[in-house]
Every structure is written in structure tokens, then in C-alpha cells.
Amino acid sequence: MSDARLEDALRLRRQGRLDEAARLYGEMLRTDPRHFEALHGLGLVRYQSGQVDEAERLIGEAVAVRPDAADALYNRASLLLRLGRLEEAVVSFNRAIAAKPDYFEALVNRGGALMRLEAYAEAEASFAKALALKPGAAEVWAAHGNALARLNRREAAVESFGKSLASKSGQLEVLSWRSDLLLQLRRYDEAVRDYRAILAIDPARKYVLGGLAFANLVLCDWRAV
């Protein structure tokens, strides 16, 4: 009976029939208040209903029942992140990764939480582990580049931004971040290339004109010597 109700509750939740799903989960919890799947499932229903605090509480109870459940640990960490409880989120992401070392999403989101905590070296390491699992993840290469830039490892950051753009071209923000670093590194030809690429995609981004003009001026002065 319990398994059938779980399947029904999952189907209802996926259909967006949240009140009916919550009722079934509630029935199971009245019979067994420590029913892991019901606690976790009801937590997800509460999240879908916009009740983030209640969702975190319920999934926290599920994790207490099954401390090595990687998905529940990840979901709780994501809710803690939404609630701004960053240190707790990192702890929960760590536990999810300990339970499932190749948990790509947990590695990425842990990196994001660490960036918000200004723990840039740890964030860079988390993004690097994620990229070892999925080398073509453009958004993660961009995040990795930002962590490196915060650590003042500008050459390495440019390389990571380049890998992001190689995986997914036309990312204006990544082009902007890389162009600014190239200018700082006095790699003016490459900075000009990026500034022109930005304007080709979005001519309204007039703020790049200053950097483009400066880089061109330096290049003209050098070539005139």
C-alpha cells in the first residue's frame, strides 16, 4: 500500500496537483513520522508551493532519517542556499559529495556558495572537480574563470573564459570579463578582438568603446615606433 501511494504522490507532484500529493504524503507520515520518502517528497511539494522554509525543515528531517541520501542532502543544501544560510549550505553540499563523489550539480553549487562566502580558492577547487566530470560545461568554465580572477590569477582566468566561449560562443558577459582581463594583462590585440566581438553581437553595449579606444591607441603608438 505504501509503495503504491508513493508512486501516486510522485505522479501527482509531477502533474502539479500539489494538494493531492501533499495529502498522500501526509497520510504516510501519520502512519510513520520517519518515512524518508514521504518527508522528502512532501518537502519537494512545499518547495513547489513556494514554502521554502517548510521545505527545508521537512527535507532536513528526511536527512536525519537517512544521513547518506545524496539527493536529499543536495536538495536541502539548495534550499539553504535560497534562504541565504550559506555556511550550512556548504556543509550539506559537502555531505552530498561525500556520499556521491561524482555529484556534478553539488560540486557546481558548492562552488557558487563558496564564491558568495568569498572563499575563492575553495570555490575554484570545487569548480575544477566539476569540470573534470564535464569538461564541456561552459557556465562552469565561466564560474571557474571568475574564481581565478578573484584570486588574481588573471592568465589562468583568461584561459578558463576561453574554454567557456569555446563550448558556448556568444556569451557577452564572458567576453566582457575576458576583454577586461586582457586589457589589464596588456594583451591589447586580443582585447580589441573581444571588444569588437561584443559590439558585433550587441552594438548597444557602448561601454566597451572606452576599452576598445584605449587598446587601439596603445597598439597604434607601438606600431608607430
PDB file of C-alpha atoms in Angstrom:
ATOM      1  CA  MET A   1       0.000   0.000   0.000  1.00  0.00           C
ATOM      2  CA  SER A   2       2.760   2.400   0.928  1.00  0.00           C
ATOM      3  CA  ASP A   3       4.670   1.868  -2.345  1.00  0.00           C
ATOM      4  CA  ALA A   4       1.529   2.457  -4.401  1.00  0.00           C
ATOM      5  CA  ARG A   5       0.821   5.696  -2.544  1.00  0.00           C
ATOM      6  CA  LEU A   6       4.395   6.848  -3.142  1.00  0.00           C
ATOM      7  CA  GLU A   7       4.028   6.277  -6.870  1.00  0.00           C
ATOM      8  CA  ASP A   8       0.684   8.076  -6.873  1.00  0.00           C
ATOM      9  CA  ALA A   9       2.090  11.000  -4.889  1.00  0.00           C
ATOM     10  CA  LEU A  10       5.068  11.317  -7.260  1.00  0.00           C
ATOM     11  CA  ARG A  11       2.761  11.264 -10.283  1.00  0.00           C
ATOM     12  CA  LEU A  12       0.521  13.931  -8.761  1.00  0.00           C
ATOM     13  CA  ARG A  13       3.507  16.117  -7.874  1.00  0.00           C
ATOM     14  CA  ARG A  14       4.858  15.911 -11.415  1.00  0.00           C
ATOM     15  CA  GLN A  15       1.424  16.843 -12.739  1.00  0.00           C
ATOM     16  CA  GLY A  16       1.355  19.902 -10.489  1.00  0.00           C
ATOM     17  CA  ARG A  17      -1.505  18.528  -8.372  1.00  0.00           C
ATOM     18  CA  LEU A  18       0.311  19.533  -5.239  1.00  0.00           C
ATOM     19  CA  ASP A  19      -2.532  19.487  -2.719  1.00  0.00           C
ATOM     20  CA  GLU A  20      -3.412  15.910  -3.645  1.00  0.00           C
ATOM     21  CA  ALA A  21       0.233  14.843  -3.477  1.00  0.00           C
ATOM     22  CA  ALA A  22       0.615  16.526  -0.082  1.00  0.00           C
ATOM     23  CA  ARG A  23      -2.444  14.667   1.203  1.00  0.00           C
ATOM     24  CA  LEU A  24      -0.953  11.291   0.267  1.00  0.00           C
ATOM     25  CA  TYR A  25       2.418  12.127   1.792  1.00  0.00           C
ATOM     26  CA  GLY A  26       0.616  13.311   4.919  1.00  0.00           C
ATOM     27  CA  GLU A  27      -1.232  10.013   5.211  1.00  0.00           C
ATOM     28  CA  MET A  28       2.057   8.120   5.095  1.00  0.00           C
ATOM     29  CA  LEU A  29       3.625  10.390   7.714  1.00  0.00           C
ATOM     30  CA  ARG A  30       0.701   9.925  10.074  1.00  0.00           C
ATOM     31  CA  THR A  31       1.412   6.195   9.938  1.00  0.00           C
ATOM     32  CA  ASP A  32       5.215   6.618  10.093  1.00  0.00           C
ATOM     33  CA  PRO A  33       6.545  10.097  11.007  1.00  0.00           C
ATOM     34  CA  ARG A  34      10.058   8.998   9.978  1.00  0.00           C
ATOM     35  CA  HIS A  35       9.084   7.813   6.493  1.00  0.00           C
ATOM     36  CA  PHE A  36      12.062   9.053   4.444  1.00  0.00           C
ATOM     37  CA  GLU A  37      10.409   9.150   1.008  1.00  0.00           C
ATOM     38  CA  ALA A  38       7.303  10.878   2.370  1.00  0.00           C
ATOM     39  CA  LEU A  39       9.320  13.519   4.226  1.00  0.00           C
ATOM     40  CA  HIS A  40      11.482  14.165   1.174  1.00  0.00           C
ATOM     41  CA  GLY A  41       8.538  14.149  -1.220  1.00  0.00           C
ATOM     42  CA  LEU A  42       6.446  16.469   0.934  1.00  0.00           C
ATOM     43  CA  GLY A  43       9.434  18.788   1.227  1.00  0.00           C
ATOM     44  CA  LEU A  44       9.604  18.986  -2.560  1.00  0.00           C
ATOM     45  CA  VAL A  45       5.871  19.681  -2.718  1.00  0.00           C
ATOM     46  CA  ARG A  46       6.266  22.531  -0.220  1.00  0.00           C
ATOM     47  CA  TYR A  47       9.120  23.918  -2.311  1.00  0.00           C
ATOM     48  CA  GLN A  48       6.991  23.802  -5.455  1.00  0.00           C
ATOM     49  CA  SER A  49       4.300  25.642  -3.490  1.00  0.00           C
ATOM     50  CA  GLY A  50       6.770  28.402  -2.570  1.00  0.00           C
ATOM     51  CA  GLN A  51       7.097  27.386   1.085  1.00  0.00           C
ATOM     52  CA  VAL A  52      10.893  27.315   1.167  1.00  0.00           C
ATOM     53  CA  ASP A  53      11.335  27.346   4.959  1.00  0.00           C
ATOM     54  CA  GLU A  54       8.903  24.463   5.437  1.00  0.00           C
ATOM     55  CA  ALA A  55      10.503  22.564   2.568  1.00  0.00           C
ATOM     56  CA  GLU A  56      13.925  22.897   4.182  1.00  0.00           C
ATOM     57  CA  ARG A  57      12.572  21.705   7.527  1.00  0.00           C
ATOM     58  CA  LEU A  58      10.957  18.610   6.019  1.00  0.00           C
ATOM     59  CA  ILE A  59      13.942  17.636   3.900  1.00  0.00           C
ATOM     60  CA  GLY A  60      16.155  18.243   6.944  1.00  0.00           C
ATOM     61  CA  GLU A  61      14.024  15.676   8.788  1.00  0.00           C
ATOM     62  CA  ALA A  62      14.423  13.272   5.866  1.00  0.00           C
ATOM     63  CA  VAL A  63      18.198  13.689   6.024  1.00  0.00           C
ATOM     64  CA  ALA A  64      18.096  12.957   9.759  1.00  0.00           C
ATOM     65  CA  VAL A  65      16.416   9.649   8.931  1.00  0.00           C
ATOM     66  CA  ARG A  66      18.848   8.800   6.120  1.00  0.00           C
ATOM     67  CA  PRO A  67      22.090  10.805   6.575  1.00  0.00           C
ATOM     68  CA  ASP A  68      23.774   9.401   3.452  1.00  0.00           C
ATOM     69  CA  ALA A  69      20.967  10.177   0.980  1.00  0.00           C
ATOM     70  CA  ALA A  70      22.879  12.264  -1.566  1.00  0.00           C
ATOM     71  CA  ASP A  71      19.865  13.727  -3.398  1.00  0.00           C
ATOM     72  CA  ALA A  72      18.120  14.760  -0.192  1.00  0.00           C
ATOM     73  CA  LEU A  73      21.348  16.339   1.085  1.00  0.00           C
ATOM     74  CA  TYR A  74      21.706  18.197  -2.216  1.00  0.00           C
ATOM     75  CA  ASN A  75      18.099  19.393  -2.182  1.00  0.00           C
ATOM     76  CA  ARG A  76      18.435  20.616   1.405  1.00  0.00           C
ATOM     77  CA  ALA A  77      21.678  22.418   0.525  1.00  0.00           C
ATOM     78  CA  SER A  78      19.967  24.113  -2.428  1.00  0.00           C
ATOM     79  CA  LEU A  79      17.143  25.274  -0.153  1.00  0.00           C
ATOM     80  CA  LEU A  80      19.621  26.577   2.423  1.00  0.00           C
ATOM     81  CA  LEU A  81      21.295  28.480  -0.404  1.00  0.00           C
ATOM     82  CA  ARG A  82      17.939  30.002  -1.357  1.00  0.00           C
ATOM     83  CA  LEU A  83      17.447  31.029   2.282  1.00  0.00           C
ATOM     84  CA  GLY A  84      20.869  32.709   2.430  1.00  0.00           C
ATOM     85  CA  ARG A  85      22.205  30.228   5.003  1.00  0.00           C
ATOM     86  CA  LEU A  86      25.452  29.840   3.110  1.00  0.00           C
ATOM     87  CA  GLU A  87      27.664  28.092   5.656  1.00  0.00           C
ATOM     88  CA  GLU A  88      25.001  25.459   6.315  1.00  0.00           C
ATOM     89  CA  ALA A  89      24.504  25.026   2.576  1.00  0.00           C
ATOM     90  CA  VAL A  90      28.214  24.310   2.091  1.00  0.00           C
ATOM     91  CA  VAL A  91      28.130  21.705   4.867  1.00  0.00           C
ATOM     92  CA  SER A  92      25.159  19.973   3.228  1.00  0.00           C
ATOM     93  CA  PHE A  93      26.773  20.099  -0.220  1.00  0.00           C
ATOM     94  CA  ASN A  94      29.917  18.581   1.328  1.00  0.00           C
ATOM     95  CA  ARG A  95      27.867  15.745   2.770  1.00  0.00           C
ATOM     96  CA  ALA A  96      26.150  15.140  -0.576  1.00  0.00           C
ATOM     97  CA  ILE A  97      29.536  14.981  -2.314  1.00  0.00           C
ATOM     98  CA  ALA A  98      30.920  12.660   0.367  1.00  0.00           C
ATOM     99  CA  ALA A  99      28.002  10.327  -0.316  1.00  0.00           C
ATOM    100  CA  LYS A 100      28.332  10.703  -4.098  1.00  0.00           C
ATOM    101  CA  PRO A 101      31.804  11.973  -5.129  1.00  0.00           C
ATOM    102  CA  ASP A 102      30.835  12.469  -8.800  1.00  0.00           C
ATOM    103  CA  TYR A 103      27.839  14.680  -7.932  1.00  0.00           C
ATOM    104  CA  PHE A 104      28.354  17.339 -10.612  1.00  0.00           C
ATOM    105  CA  GLU A 105      25.486  19.631  -9.583  1.00  0.00           C
ATOM    106  CA  ALA A 106      26.549  19.568  -5.935  1.00  0.00           C
ATOM    107  CA  LEU A 107      30.142  20.467  -6.851  1.00  0.00           C
ATOM    108  CA  VAL A 108      28.970  23.381  -9.011  1.00  0.00           C
ATOM    109  CA  ASN A 109      26.530  24.755  -6.460  1.00  0.00           C
ATOM    110  CA  ARG A 110      29.016  24.332  -3.623  1.00  0.00           C
ATOM    111  CA  GLY A 111      31.387  26.446  -5.690  1.00  0.00           C
ATOM    112  CA  GLY A 112      28.688  29.088  -6.080  1.00  0.00           C
ATOM    113  CA  ALA A 113      28.047  29.162  -2.341  1.00  0.00           C
ATOM    114  CA  LEU A 114      31.776  29.447  -1.633  1.00  0.00           C
ATOM    115  CA  MET A 115      32.036  32.349  -4.092  1.00  0.00           C
ATOM    116  CA  ARG A 116      29.315  34.169  -2.138  1.00  0.00           C
ATOM    117  CA  LEU A 117      31.295  33.475   1.034  1.00  0.00           C
ATOM    118  CA  GLU A 118      34.399  34.911  -0.687  1.00  0.00           C
ATOM    119  CA  ALA A 119      36.203  31.583  -0.208  1.00  0.00           C
ATOM    120  CA  TYR A 120      37.601  31.828  -3.715  1.00  0.00           C
ATOM    121  CA  ALA A 121      40.329  29.169  -3.516  1.00  0.00           C
ATOM    122  CA  GLU A 122      37.845  26.562  -2.277  1.00  0.00           C
ATOM    123  CA  ALA A 123      35.334  27.654  -4.920  1.00  0.00           C
ATOM    124  CA  GLU A 124      37.934  27.283  -7.673  1.00  0.00           C
ATOM    125  CA  ALA A 125      38.756  23.770  -6.454  1.00  0.00           C
ATOM    126  CA  SER A 126      35.068  22.802  -6.433  1.00  0.00           C
ATOM    127  CA  PHE A 127      34.535  24.099  -9.974  1.00  0.00           C
ATOM    128  CA  ALA A 128      37.694  22.290 -11.121  1.00  0.00           C
ATOM    129  CA  LYS A 129      36.372  18.977  -9.766  1.00  0.00           C
ATOM    130  CA  ALA A 130      33.075  19.551 -11.567  1.00  0.00           C
ATOM    131  CA  LEU A 131      34.895  20.298 -14.815  1.00  0.00           C
ATOM    132  CA  ALA A 132      36.858  17.064 -14.516  1.00  0.00           C
ATOM    133  CA  LEU A 133      33.469  15.342 -14.741  1.00  0.00           C
ATOM    134  CA  LYS A 134      32.004  17.526 -17.523  1.00  0.00           C
ATOM    135  CA  PRO A 135      34.763  19.339 -19.453  1.00  0.00           C
ATOM    136  CA  GLY A 136      32.255  20.914 -21.851  1.00  0.00           C
ATOM    137  CA  ALA A 137      30.246  22.788 -19.205  1.00  0.00           C
ATOM    138  CA  ALA A 138      30.501  26.366 -20.475  1.00  0.00           C
ATOM    139  CA  GLU A 139      28.837  28.009 -17.463  1.00  0.00           C
ATOM    140  CA  VAL A 140      31.171  26.190 -15.070  1.00  0.00           C
ATOM    141  CA  TRP A 141      34.249  27.293 -17.019  1.00  0.00           C
ATOM    142  CA  ALA A 142      32.948  30.859 -16.692  1.00  0.00           C
ATOM    143  CA  ALA A 143      32.470  30.441 -12.926  1.00  0.00           C
ATOM    144  CA  HIS A 144      35.931  28.882 -12.679  1.00  0.00           C
ATOM    145  CA  GLY A 145      37.362  31.880 -14.513  1.00  0.00           C
ATOM    146  CA  ASN A 146      35.681  34.279 -12.109  1.00  0.00           C
ATOM    147  CA  ALA A 147      37.121  32.396  -9.119  1.00  0.00           C
ATOM    148  CA  LEU A 148      40.597  32.578 -10.658  1.00  0.00           C
ATOM    149  CA  ALA A 149      40.172  36.288 -11.379  1.00  0.00           C
ATOM    150  CA  ARG A 150      39.240  36.867  -7.725  1.00  0.00           C
ATOM    151  CA  LEU A 151      42.467  35.073  -6.782  1.00  0.00           C
ATOM    152  CA  ASN A 152      44.345  37.446  -9.120  1.00  0.00           C
ATOM    153  CA  ARG A 153      45.324  34.523 -11.346  1.00  0.00           C
ATOM    154  CA  ARG A 154      44.475  36.504 -14.430  1.00  0.00           C
ATOM    155  CA  GLU A 155      46.246  34.442 -17.087  1.00  0.00           C
ATOM    156  CA  ALA A 156      44.550  31.281 -15.848  1.00  0.00           C
ATOM    157  CA  ALA A 157      41.207  33.113 -15.700  1.00  0.00           C
ATOM    158  CA  VAL A 158      41.560  34.175 -19.345  1.00  0.00           C
ATOM    159  CA  GLU A 159      42.193  30.540 -20.252  1.00  0.00           C
ATOM    160  CA  SER A 160      39.061  29.387 -18.404  1.00  0.00           C
ATOM    161  CA  PHE A 161      36.934  32.091 -20.023  1.00  0.00           C
ATOM    162  CA  GLY A 162      38.311  30.934 -23.378  1.00  0.00           C
ATOM    163  CA  LYS A 163      37.218  27.361 -22.679  1.00  0.00           C
ATOM    164  CA  SER A 164      33.778  28.640 -21.738  1.00  0.00           C
ATOM    165  CA  LEU A 165      33.499  30.518 -25.017  1.00  0.00           C
ATOM    166  CA  ALA A 166      34.808  27.529 -26.974  1.00  0.00           C
ATOM    167  CA  SER A 167      31.990  25.417 -25.506  1.00  0.00           C
ATOM    168  CA  LYS A 168      29.312  28.071 -25.998  1.00  0.00           C
ATOM    169  CA  SER A 169      30.081  31.055 -28.208  1.00  0.00           C
ATOM    170  CA  GLY A 170      28.452  34.461 -27.973  1.00  0.00           C
ATOM    171  CA  GLN A 171      28.396  34.794 -24.189  1.00  0.00           C
ATOM    172  CA  LEU A 172      28.510  38.548 -23.798  1.00  0.00           C
ATOM    173  CA  GLU A 173      29.312  38.585 -20.092  1.00  0.00           C
ATOM    174  CA  VAL A 174      32.174  36.119 -20.514  1.00  0.00           C
ATOM    175  CA  LEU A 175      33.544  38.119 -23.438  1.00  0.00           C
ATOM    176  CA  SER A 176      33.318  41.249 -21.293  1.00  0.00           C
ATOM    177  CA  TRP A 177      35.129  39.633 -18.361  1.00  0.00           C
ATOM    178  CA  ARG A 178      37.856  38.262 -20.619  1.00  0.00           C
ATOM    179  CA  SER A 179      38.328  41.518 -22.524  1.00  0.00           C
ATOM    180  CA  ASP A 180      38.838  43.445 -19.287  1.00  0.00           C
ATOM    181  CA  LEU A 181      41.452  40.945 -18.108  1.00  0.00           C
ATOM    182  CA  LEU A 182      43.204  41.009 -21.470  1.00  0.00           C
ATOM    183  CA  LEU A 183      43.404  44.782 -21.200  1.00  0.00           C
ATOM    184  CA  GLN A 184      44.891  44.512 -17.699  1.00  0.00           C
ATOM    185  CA  LEU A 185      47.405  41.962 -18.997  1.00  0.00           C
ATOM    186  CA  ARG A 186      48.344  44.304 -21.864  1.00  0.00           C
ATOM    187  CA  ARG A 187      47.283  41.730 -24.421  1.00  0.00           C
ATOM    188  CA  TYR A 188      45.815  44.528 -26.499  1.00  0.00           C
ATOM    189  CA  ASP A 189      45.291  42.729 -29.818  1.00  0.00           C
ATOM    190  CA  GLU A 190      43.200  40.091 -28.078  1.00  0.00           C
ATOM    191  CA  ALA A 191      41.302  42.703 -26.069  1.00  0.00           C
ATOM    192  CA  VAL A 192      40.414  44.539 -29.293  1.00  0.00           C
ATOM    193  CA  ARG A 193      39.170  41.252 -30.776  1.00  0.00           C
ATOM    194  CA  ASP A 194      36.881  40.665 -27.791  1.00  0.00           C
ATOM    195  CA  TYR A 195      35.572  44.249 -27.705  1.00  0.00           C
ATOM    196  CA  ARG A 196      34.719  44.022 -31.397  1.00  0.00           C
ATOM    197  CA  ALA A 197      33.028  40.657 -30.860  1.00  0.00           C
ATOM    198  CA  ILE A 198      30.873  42.194 -28.107  1.00  0.00           C
ATOM    199  CA  LEU A 199      29.808  45.078 -30.328  1.00  0.00           C
ATOM    200  CA  ALA A 200      29.080  42.716 -33.233  1.00  0.00           C
ATOM    201  CA  ILE A 201      26.641  40.818 -31.023  1.00  0.00           C
ATOM    202  CA  ASP A 202      25.168  43.830 -29.209  1.00  0.00           C
ATOM    203  CA  PRO A 203      26.006  47.268 -30.673  1.00  0.00           C
ATOM    204  CA  ALA A 204      24.140  48.907 -27.773  1.00  0.00           C
ATOM    205  CA  ARG A 205      26.931  47.979 -25.356  1.00  0.00           C
ATOM    206  CA  LYS A 206      28.643  51.328 -25.768  1.00  0.00           C
ATOM    207  CA  TYR A 207      30.589  50.938 -22.515  1.00  0.00           C
ATOM    208  CA  VAL A 208      33.136  48.796 -24.363  1.00  0.00           C
ATOM    209  CA  LEU A 209      34.089  51.682 -26.623  1.00  0.00           C
ATOM    210  CA  GLY A 210      36.405  53.178 -23.993  1.00  0.00           C
ATOM    211  CA  GLY A 211      38.385  49.970 -23.643  1.00  0.00           C
ATOM    212  CA  LEU A 212      38.433  49.465 -27.393  1.00  0.00           C
ATOM    213  CA  ALA A 213      39.669  53.012 -27.997  1.00  0.00           C
ATOM    214  CA  PHE A 214      42.383  52.674 -25.351  1.00  0.00           C
ATOM    215  CA  ALA A 215      43.624  49.329 -26.688  1.00  0.00           C
ATOM    216  CA  ASN A 216      43.662  50.646 -30.261  1.00  0.00           C
ATOM    217  CA  LEU A 217      45.518  53.777 -29.167  1.00  0.00           C
ATOM    218  CA  VAL A 218      48.222  51.743 -27.443  1.00  0.00           C
ATOM    219  CA  LEU A 219      48.565  49.469 -30.458  1.00  0.00           C
ATOM    220  CA  CYS A 220      48.852  52.459 -32.817  1.00  0.00           C
ATOM    221  CA  ASP A 221      51.540  54.023 -30.610  1.00  0.00           C
ATOM    222  CA  TRP A 222      53.520  50.784 -30.528  1.00  0.00           C
ATOM    223  CA  ARG A 223      53.244  50.252 -34.262  1.00  0.00           C
ATOM    224  CA  ALA A 224      54.324  53.810 -34.942  1.00  0.00           C
ATOM    225  CA  VAL A 225      57.617  53.299 -33.085  1.00  0.00           C
TER     226      VAL A 225
END
